[in-house]
Amino acid sequence: MMLQYMHRMLTETDPKGLWKISYNCAYKGIRSVNLYKKRLKQGIHFPPFLFISIINSCQLKCQGCWVDVKSPRKMISLEDMNRIINDAKKHGNSLFGLLGGEPFLHPQILQILAAHPDCYFQIFTNGQFITDEVARELRRLGNATVLISIEGSEIVSDTRRGQLKVLNKTMEGLQNAVKHKLVVGVATSVCQSNYELVSEEWLKKLIKMGVHYAWFHTYRVVGPDPNPQLALSPEQVLNVRRFIVQMRKKLPIAIIDAYWDDNGEALCPMATGVSHHIGPGGDIEPCPIIQFAKENISDPRGIYEALTQSEFMKDFRETAAKTTRGCIVLERPDLVKKLALQHGAYDTTQRQTALAELDALESRSSQHNPGNEIPEDHWVYRFAKKHWFFGFNAYS
């Protein structure tokens, strides 16, 4: 299976893009995690990976979305992005996730990529703005992968995305990305309406389309319109985990998850400190769905000092890790509210209803399911997770 996957990458992707993902992402990403481990021994928490929502605007309005996509546009300028990335690079970071809204609505997104050829970017997108011209430029730059969100059949997609003919437009973007030999991923927020995508047939279809990796998220009941009826049951979440582990040994496609370690125990990237989030207003948040902050990128100290000296972020990590190995927002929304009030954190949304939304949430299960752990069964994933994506003593 691994040989088949390597053959796919060698024959289906542009040589420059393959080199960039191998060096800027894989090699330098490993180095970044190792530097993070060294910092932890000194009691310093600066994440090896940063996720940055560069703009709030989006042409879609998805069920369960927590972003103010229809509010007045907020975005991080090219100048501020360069400052954030350059500051993080000084401490070994090289991999950045670009989110939105829809990142390709940012008028300078390609300039951001061009300004940092020594970094690698994962762009979380609905794919509808990946035109032939954009895909060609992404190929020329070589330092970005597109992670395109596909939420099910045409009918399901239209319902989930709040607009008609969404899937066709997304597929056009995916085809442009494949045509120009980009490293292409497909992300799915698995919920009740698209649970059938948790299947071998779906992954085989992705492989046939030229997709190189899949990322299965489990649906998060958050935001102003959380749609709790879409949430998975604990048994379904366990089935998603079992499916991921099985398919990693069977098919020549990489499958990413961010919720379990090598032993199959649940983890939260925020609680372990491996990643934090910067919102479109420059607010420094624990993770994308926790929309409270005490610090902003406008802080003259810079992103490194703002993060490493934040009592709010420290308390959030420690409280989350002591409370659960799963998602504190799903399991204990009351604690999220308590932490925000205790630290005097401000609501980073434009709608200014984040506290009320927490009040309305009911406690529910997340990926933490003690006694039902499913360990990694493929040696590559097991080794990678054990050394570069695990608990970092957060749960000890």
XYZ file of C-alpha atoms in Angstrom:
396
model
C 0.000 0.000 0.000
C 2.778 2.464 0.909
C 4.619 1.709 -2.339
C 1.429 2.336 -4.293
C 0.932 5.620 -2.502
C 4.513 6.718 -3.152
C 4.047 5.858 -6.828
C 0.907 7.997 -6.919
C 2.703 10.963 -5.378
C 5.658 10.638 -7.759
C 3.512 10.395 -10.881
C 0.522 12.600 -10.023
C 2.115 15.666 -8.423
C 4.414 18.378 -9.747
C 8.087 17.764 -8.795
C 8.396 21.208 -7.190
C 5.255 20.655 -5.139
C 6.427 17.202 -4.097
C 9.785 18.612 -2.988
C 8.116 21.423 -1.034
C 5.754 19.109 0.835
C 8.615 16.693 1.562
C 11.020 19.353 2.835
C 8.997 22.378 4.032
C 6.135 20.332 5.442
C 7.435 16.893 6.443
C 11.115 17.427 7.315
C 10.769 20.934 8.729
C 7.472 20.019 10.403
C 9.224 17.223 12.292
C 11.976 19.664 13.248
C 9.342 22.125 14.472
C 7.770 19.499 16.740
C 11.193 18.546 18.125
C 11.861 22.210 18.948
C 8.448 22.317 20.625
C 9.423 19.352 22.798
C 12.603 21.175 23.857
C 10.613 24.301 24.741
C 8.209 22.246 26.836
C 11.091 21.096 29.035
C 11.622 24.783 29.839
C 7.918 25.330 30.500
C 7.455 27.333 27.274
C 4.337 26.697 25.189
C 4.549 27.932 21.602
C 2.758 25.622 19.160
C 4.669 24.032 16.271
C 1.651 24.602 14.007
C -0.530 27.703 13.725
C -3.963 27.848 12.150
C -4.910 31.267 10.822
C -8.360 32.313 9.611
C -7.250 34.973 7.172
C -10.759 36.219 6.320
C -14.281 35.834 7.693
C -16.160 36.174 4.385
C -17.601 33.197 2.516
C -20.096 32.798 -0.300
C -21.705 29.837 1.510
C -23.546 29.531 4.833
C -22.958 26.029 6.151
C -24.928 24.319 8.880
C -23.068 24.564 12.162
C -20.646 27.235 10.929
C -19.217 29.386 13.723
C -17.724 32.095 11.465
C -19.487 35.437 10.839
C -19.445 34.862 7.095
C -22.161 37.427 6.277
C -20.866 40.155 8.596
C -18.708 43.059 7.397
C -15.433 41.742 6.044
C -12.549 41.204 8.418
C -9.222 39.934 7.162
C -5.589 39.801 8.147
C -3.484 42.012 5.912
C -0.482 40.828 3.953
C 1.737 42.938 6.191
C 0.343 41.341 9.365
C 0.547 37.855 7.876
C 4.193 38.403 7.016
C 4.850 39.610 10.559
C 3.098 36.577 12.119
C 4.828 34.058 9.873
C 8.272 35.646 10.189
C 7.952 35.707 13.976
C 6.907 32.046 14.057
C 9.706 31.061 11.642
C 12.276 32.420 14.110
C 11.174 29.630 16.461
C 11.224 26.840 13.890
C 7.673 26.912 12.523
C 7.196 26.162 8.835
C 3.659 24.749 8.481
C 0.592 26.987 8.603
C -3.085 26.210 8.092
C -5.048 28.917 6.267
C -8.748 28.974 7.035
C -11.703 31.353 6.618
C -14.483 31.942 5.829
C -13.202 31.076 2.410
C -9.438 31.731 2.209
C -9.462 32.277 -1.553
C -11.649 35.340 -1.039
C -8.602 37.015 0.505
C -7.281 39.258 -2.294
C -3.650 38.659 -1.324
C -3.611 34.946 -0.518
C -1.252 34.113 -3.379
C 1.052 36.928 -2.307
C 1.136 35.453 1.198
C 2.302 32.120 -0.228
C 4.826 33.791 -2.534
C 6.356 35.776 0.330
C 7.286 32.561 2.197
C 8.728 29.956 -0.186
C 10.468 28.334 2.813
C 7.105 27.496 4.434
C 4.226 25.171 3.593
C 0.542 26.069 3.706
C -2.557 23.927 3.964
C -5.533 25.851 2.586
C -8.954 24.798 3.936
C -11.345 25.702 1.121
C -14.703 24.940 -0.464
C -12.811 24.803 -3.747
C -15.092 27.058 -5.737
C -12.457 29.733 -6.332
C -9.754 27.348 -7.525
C -9.918 28.444 -11.138
C -7.536 27.195 -13.792
C -5.492 30.370 -13.332
C -5.335 30.015 -9.534
C -4.370 26.340 -9.776
C -1.632 27.182 -12.267
C -0.168 29.773 -9.895
C -0.364 27.365 -6.951
C 1.603 24.875 -9.015
C 4.220 27.504 -9.843
C 4.620 28.397 -6.162
C 4.623 24.771 -5.055
C 4.309 25.472 -1.325
C 0.614 24.838 -0.687
C -1.865 21.989 -0.636
C -5.580 22.543 -1.056
C -7.883 20.728 1.362
C -11.268 20.852 -0.331
C -14.416 20.338 1.715
C -16.936 17.877 0.274
C -19.955 17.133 2.439
C -21.831 14.451 0.515
C -24.105 14.053 -2.481
C -25.442 17.017 -4.437
C -28.642 17.113 -2.361
C -26.810 16.766 0.955
C -24.226 19.362 -0.056
C -26.891 21.896 -1.013
C -28.583 21.427 2.360
C -25.373 21.510 4.382
C -23.963 24.515 2.480
C -27.128 26.610 2.235
C -26.897 27.084 -1.540
C -27.811 25.242 -4.736
C -25.400 23.411 -7.059
C -22.580 23.605 -4.533
C -21.061 20.212 -5.288
C -20.637 20.849 -9.028
C -18.781 24.110 -8.403
C -16.581 22.445 -5.804
C -15.788 19.569 -8.149
C -14.686 22.037 -10.838
C -12.146 23.450 -8.398
C -10.941 19.974 -7.450
C -10.517 19.048 -11.115
C -8.465 22.201 -11.734
C -6.229 21.340 -8.781
C -5.700 17.786 -10.035
C -5.099 19.001 -13.594
C -2.230 21.190 -12.397
C -0.741 18.364 -10.325
C -1.260 19.912 -6.902
C -1.213 17.875 -3.713
C -4.965 17.600 -3.187
C -6.925 16.677 -0.063
C -10.630 16.290 0.630
C -12.106 17.069 4.037
C -15.473 15.900 5.309
C -17.225 16.985 8.483
C -18.872 13.659 9.214
C -22.423 13.981 10.538
C -25.781 12.208 10.323
C -26.559 13.455 6.814
C -23.309 12.286 5.181
C -22.312 9.321 7.327
C -22.333 7.116 4.209
C -19.034 8.750 3.166
C -17.344 6.719 5.866
C -16.833 3.942 3.337
C -14.172 2.195 1.297
C -16.117 3.019 -1.863
C -15.847 6.752 -1.170
C -12.097 6.578 -0.654
C -11.669 4.571 -3.862
C -13.657 7.256 -5.683
C -11.352 9.941 -4.260
C -8.293 8.007 -5.417
C -9.774 7.718 -8.898
C -10.381 11.493 -8.929
C -6.704 12.128 -8.106
C -7.067 13.011 -4.408
C -3.979 12.273 -2.305
C -5.300 12.534 1.231
C -8.580 12.598 3.129
C -9.364 14.287 6.408
C -12.399 13.139 8.363
C -13.582 15.634 10.981
C -16.433 14.773 13.313
C -19.204 17.361 13.326
C -18.939 19.962 16.115
C -22.166 21.244 17.630
C -21.195 24.903 18.017
C -21.974 28.359 16.658
C -25.128 30.463 16.416
C -27.061 27.678 14.643
C -25.461 24.463 15.942
C -27.864 21.891 14.416
C -27.493 19.264 17.181
C -29.543 16.765 15.150
C -26.495 16.313 12.923
C -24.201 15.168 15.747
C -22.805 11.629 15.665
C -23.498 9.124 18.423
C -20.550 7.761 20.451
C -20.858 4.499 18.515
C -20.640 6.317 15.198
C -17.569 8.266 16.299
C -15.969 4.964 17.294
C -16.861 3.543 13.875
C -15.180 6.542 12.193
C -12.023 5.828 14.169
C -12.155 2.108 13.335
C -12.685 2.890 9.652
C -9.712 5.271 9.525
C -7.388 2.718 11.133
C -8.513 -0.066 8.784
C -8.321 1.972 5.582
C -4.821 3.231 6.373
C -3.573 -0.310 5.825
C -5.675 -1.002 2.773
C -5.746 1.906 0.313
C -3.073 4.135 -1.307
C -4.395 7.370 0.118
C -3.235 9.187 3.250
C -5.901 9.608 5.924
C -5.466 12.392 8.451
C -7.089 12.757 11.840
C -6.297 15.091 14.697
C -8.253 13.525 17.526
C -6.440 10.311 18.524
C -2.879 9.314 19.432
C -0.924 6.183 18.492
C -2.636 4.140 21.215
C -6.069 5.217 20.068
C -6.588 7.450 23.069
C -8.421 10.674 22.424
C -6.560 13.975 22.412
C -7.266 17.632 21.779
C -4.610 19.544 19.768
C -5.399 22.700 21.736
C -5.056 20.993 25.120
C -1.723 19.442 24.137
C -0.551 22.845 22.903
C 0.372 21.524 19.467
C -1.791 24.130 17.722
C -3.681 27.349 18.402
C -5.733 29.687 16.233
C -5.647 33.282 15.039
C -9.003 34.684 13.944
C -9.710 37.046 11.029
C -9.626 40.010 13.419
C -6.154 39.000 14.600
C -7.434 37.587 17.888
C -5.350 34.775 19.400
C -7.730 31.968 20.374
C -7.265 28.496 21.893
C -8.827 26.872 18.815
C -11.150 27.880 15.962
C -14.365 26.988 17.809
C -13.415 28.769 21.053
C -14.069 32.381 20.083
C -12.661 34.213 23.074
C -9.307 35.945 23.414
C -7.141 38.095 25.632
C -4.397 38.768 23.107
C -4.246 40.033 19.532
C -1.583 40.097 16.821
C -1.446 43.871 17.259
C 0.416 43.223 20.512
C 3.826 44.907 20.029
C 5.504 41.963 21.775
C 4.859 39.765 18.726
C 3.032 36.455 18.371
C 5.665 34.401 20.219
C 5.608 36.478 23.395
C 1.854 37.018 23.246
C 1.264 33.268 23.174
C 3.968 32.115 25.572
C 3.068 34.730 28.190
C -0.727 34.342 28.003
C -2.289 33.214 31.284
C -5.595 32.754 29.458
C -4.157 30.255 26.978
C -2.205 28.471 29.706
C -5.305 28.073 31.879
C -7.338 26.875 28.904
C -4.813 24.179 27.991
C -4.430 22.955 31.552
C -8.147 22.995 32.394
C -9.051 21.185 29.172
C -6.396 18.503 29.750
C -7.503 17.944 33.361
C -11.163 17.739 32.362
C -11.152 15.401 29.365
C -9.022 13.937 26.596
C -11.809 14.927 24.241
C -13.347 18.270 23.293
C -14.005 20.599 26.226
C -16.457 22.664 24.163
C -18.693 19.660 23.520
C -18.353 18.013 26.904
C -18.158 21.040 29.218
C -19.407 24.263 27.589
C -19.970 25.570 31.115
C -16.224 25.410 31.795
C -15.452 27.281 28.575
C -17.766 30.073 29.731
C -16.246 30.034 33.213
C -12.709 30.390 31.836
C -13.714 33.224 29.521
C -15.373 35.148 32.361
C -12.617 34.384 34.862
C -9.958 35.870 32.595
C -12.081 38.693 31.257
C -11.648 37.358 27.729
C -13.565 39.219 25.054
C -15.965 37.737 22.511
C -14.097 37.666 19.182
C -17.232 37.260 17.059
C -18.940 40.127 15.283
C -22.320 38.819 16.398
C -21.235 39.135 20.077
C -23.345 36.160 21.186
C -20.618 33.612 22.046
C -21.499 33.455 25.767
C -25.190 32.980 25.037
C -24.330 30.228 22.554
C -22.385 28.390 25.260
C -25.364 28.709 27.613
C -27.588 27.111 24.984
C -25.293 24.118 24.412
C -25.986 20.821 26.131
C -23.108 18.698 27.359
C -22.517 15.829 24.931
C -19.897 13.196 24.180
C -16.877 13.813 21.987
C -14.106 11.508 20.732
C -13.143 10.566 24.326
C -14.466 7.026 24.854
C -12.468 5.337 27.657
C -12.150 1.582 27.367
C -12.830 1.579 23.624
C -9.453 2.724 22.324
C -8.492 1.557 18.829
C -4.675 1.757 18.449
C -2.981 2.610 15.165
C -2.446 -0.572 13.167
C -0.073 0.712 10.475
C 3.538 1.167 11.520
C 4.013 4.483 9.673
C 1.045 6.182 11.313
C 1.857 4.601 14.666
C 5.465 5.850 14.536
C 4.492 9.337 13.341
C 1.839 9.794 15.986
C 4.002 8.450 18.780
C 6.830 10.860 18.067
C 5.270 13.935 16.482
C 1.588 14.131 17.349
C 0.684 12.834 20.788
C -0.162 14.024 24.308
C 3.101 15.879 25.078
C 2.478 15.044 28.752
C -0.655 17.213 28.789
C -2.664 14.352 30.288
C -0.087 13.066 32.754
